[in-house]
Amino acid sequence: MFNDTIVAISTALGEGAISIIRLSGNDSIEIVSKLFKGKNLIEVNSHTINYGHIINPEENSIVDEVLVSVMRAPKTFTAEDVVEINCHGGIFVTNKILEILLTHGARLAEPGEFTKRAFLNGRIDLTQAESVMDLINAKTEESLNVALNGLDGKVSQLIKNLREEVLFVVANIEVNIDYPEYDDAIKMSNEILKPKIFEVISKIEKILEYAKTGKILREGIKIAIIGRPNVGKSSLLNILMREERAIVTEIAGTTRDIIEGYINIGGIPLKIVDTAGIRETNDIIEAIGVKRSIKALEEAELVLLVLNNNEKLTESDKNLLKISESKQRIIIINKSDLETKIEKELLKNYIETTMLDDKSVDVIEKKIKDIYNLGDIKTKDQAYISNSRHIAKLKLAKRSLEDAIESIELEVPIDMVEIDVKDAWMTLGEILGEEVGDALLNELFSKFCLGK
Ligand SMILES: Nc1nc2c(ncn2[C@@H]2O[C@H](COP(=O)(O)OP(=O)(O)OP(=O)(O)O)[C@@H](O)[C@H]2O)c(=O)[nH]1
Ligand SMILES: [Mg+2]
């Protein structure tokens, strides 16, 4: 439990109809009650909303007309006493109230500190806390569902079940160590432990397989449109975004800088960047743009490499084909409405498009769906492990279990096997936040916005 009471503005700063200032901690009700003209907040029932005014006690003046929610521990977001002040939106009023609270006993919360308290007070586990952040960042309904399932504890349940199965293995080993006469260790290892460990490994593998989709749902896919000047990259961005996002002209070298946008294919958020056409150039600005294009290519998870149907392949094209080879990519032969001059026989696995026709969008979208298996993603009840931290831990746990199998096969003493299995159990616990250190926690929660 914490002794101090924290406060932060929980709504986005800016002109809005209302702003919410939230306090959490032992003194939150008392602090607000001293600054509130209306019912005595110390005596009101828990989980009530109370009308009144916030006053500035020094000047004895009214600051704002407000609604104050009083929520006593433990059934609150942080499991502490929580007060929320709904005041009129507006940067000045909101900041003024915050300032008065800060001079009357509350401390400014750090980013994510409310959620951190919820976690440290045992109200939610770490995967749920992380889901709060995902929820805020969700860009499509599907990514929202993934976050909600996480918040709901579906991810935790999945990990808890795995942990229990691992514990079963540990328990069997312990029994054998305590009562060696009871069972033959080698026989038990082969007949009970090995199949069970294999079972857990294959469950982890399945979760990791799903995780690929989960990660995509959560983070989307970074796509870069690459090609030499004038092939139709910006036209492609515009048609995918269904708006005139980038300037398109017949002049080669129109796009000078990276242009970004988000699109949504089958509920998956895709971040696409249009880039400057890549070519040798003496123009300083264009040259910087070209450098950025190369960087965008390197950072992208998926590359849309655009070529011109109406021209023979150039050295530049060949170079781009080469440097994008190791990437997940789609080769797009554009301007298919014009006469074909490109040597198609030198290319394989391409699609043909023309930006004069909207149908090209469907062709490209279908291709992306196929590559990432986005056709039948179900987010409603599926618990996706999507967080890189979780994925890394799952892989570690899997490795420990594989070590255990190897030890069994080498017929090493059973307590050596136990060390590996226990490692797996601990690692899974770290996903839930059961064995994590302060440094990790601070790092995780600092990614939250203020007031969460
Ligand atoms: N006929 C035809 N013209 C196209 C097609 N796609 C783009 N264009 C035209 O080609 C020219 C260049 O298009 P952009 O989209 O600006 O090309 P870009 O690759 O972004 O060019 P840079 O920004 O200079 O690298 C414009 O005049 C477009 O209207 C197509 O499929 N068919
Ligand atoms: Mg362009």
XYZ file of N, CA and C and ligand atoms in Angstrom, residues 227-236 238 247-256 274-279 286 306 334-338 353-357, ligand 1:
149
model
N 10.005 2.428 -55.029
C 10.145 2.318 -56.476
C 10.896 3.519 -56.994
N 11.251 3.472 -58.261
C 11.954 4.656 -58.766
C 10.929 5.748 -59.107
N 11.381 6.934 -59.432
C 10.446 8.040 -59.632
C 9.406 7.762 -60.720
N 8.216 8.294 -60.477
C 7.185 8.360 -61.514
C 6.491 7.034 -61.858
N 6.713 6.002 -61.086
C 6.085 4.719 -61.412
C 4.650 4.637 -60.888
N 4.283 5.566 -59.975
C 2.911 5.581 -59.464
C 2.802 5.235 -57.991
N 3.852 5.467 -57.220
C 3.822 5.128 -55.786
C 2.803 5.978 -55.026
N 2.846 7.281 -55.276
C 1.924 8.158 -54.550
C 0.488 7.896 -54.983
N 0.317 7.583 -56.257
C -1.025 7.233 -56.731
C -1.531 6.007 -55.979
N -0.614 5.075 -55.741
C -0.975 3.851 -55.025
C -1.372 4.155 -53.580
N -2.591 6.908 -52.450
C -3.891 7.591 -52.468
C -5.040 6.625 -52.689
N 0.747 14.212 -53.144
C 0.704 14.933 -54.412
C 1.168 14.004 -55.537
N 0.372 13.986 -56.608
C 0.729 13.173 -57.768
C 0.902 14.099 -58.966
N 2.037 14.036 -59.624
C 2.195 14.767 -60.881
C 2.974 13.885 -61.848
N 3.028 14.341 -63.093
C 3.772 13.563 -64.083
C 5.269 13.846 -63.979
N 5.641 14.760 -63.054
C 7.062 15.089 -62.925
C 7.761 14.051 -62.049
N 8.818 13.446 -62.580
C 9.574 12.490 -61.781
C 10.237 13.229 -60.632
N 10.170 12.658 -59.444
C 10.769 13.323 -58.286
C 9.784 14.221 -57.564
N 8.491 13.929 -57.701
C 7.471 14.752 -57.037
C 7.540 14.591 -55.520
N 7.547 13.348 -55.060
C 7.567 13.113 -53.614
C 8.997 13.270 -53.121
N 9.167 14.144 -52.124
C 10.510 14.403 -51.619
C 10.729 13.809 -50.229
N 4.584 6.289 -48.116
C 4.962 6.536 -49.507
C 6.325 7.202 -49.440
N 7.178 6.862 -50.385
C 8.550 7.368 -50.303
C 8.932 8.103 -51.579
N 10.020 8.826 -51.468
C 10.562 9.503 -52.648
C 11.076 8.442 -53.612
N 10.858 8.652 -54.897
C 11.362 7.717 -55.885
C 12.872 7.579 -55.777
N 13.347 6.356 -55.847
C 14.775 6.140 -55.622
C 15.552 6.232 -56.936
N 16.471 7.155 -57.005
C 17.349 7.306 -58.178
C 18.579 8.104 -57.765
N 16.159 16.150 -52.803
C 15.733 14.837 -53.291
C 16.659 13.750 -52.754
N 7.082 -1.020 -56.567
C 6.312 -0.646 -57.760
C 7.243 -0.495 -58.969
N 2.867 -1.652 -62.326
C 1.814 -0.642 -62.447
C 1.746 -0.093 -63.884
N 0.702 0.660 -64.105
C 0.414 1.255 -65.418
C 0.140 0.154 -66.459
N -0.608 -0.847 -66.016
C -0.925 -1.958 -66.923
C -1.874 -1.524 -68.034
N -2.438 -0.315 -67.903
C -3.293 0.206 -68.983
C -2.452 0.646 -70.182
N -1.162 0.874 -69.953
C -0.285 1.308 -71.057
C 0.399 0.097 -71.695
N -1.292 -3.872 -61.895
C -2.310 -2.900 -61.494
C -2.311 -1.716 -62.432
N -3.421 -1.002 -62.380
C -3.447 0.322 -62.983
C -4.184 1.231 -62.012
N -3.625 2.381 -61.809
C -4.230 3.290 -60.847
C -5.454 3.990 -61.430
N -5.741 3.700 -62.682
C -6.926 4.295 -63.295
C -8.177 3.514 -62.884
N -7.958 2.380 -62.227
C -9.081 1.507 -61.915
C -9.053 1.125 -60.423
N -1.518 5.605 -67.263
C -1.259 5.512 -65.978
N -0.672 6.544 -65.316
C -0.408 6.415 -64.013
C -0.711 5.217 -63.307
N -0.308 5.383 -62.015
C 0.212 6.630 -61.944
N 0.149 7.255 -63.137
C 0.650 8.597 -63.478
O 2.051 8.590 -63.348
C 2.528 9.840 -62.877
C 3.375 9.647 -61.637
O 2.571 9.180 -60.558
P 2.990 9.316 -59.047
O 1.995 8.581 -58.270
O 3.223 10.738 -58.703
O 4.387 8.564 -59.095
P 5.457 8.392 -57.938
O 6.007 7.045 -58.047
O 4.880 8.790 -56.626
O 6.558 9.443 -58.370
P 7.644 10.198 -57.453
O 6.950 10.792 -56.295
O 8.194 11.199 -58.382
O 8.659 9.188 -57.074
C 1.285 10.693 -62.659
O 1.087 11.505 -63.757
C 0.189 9.667 -62.513
O -1.076 10.173 -62.884
C -1.324 4.142 -64.037
O -1.603 3.059 -63.513
N -1.558 4.330 -65.340
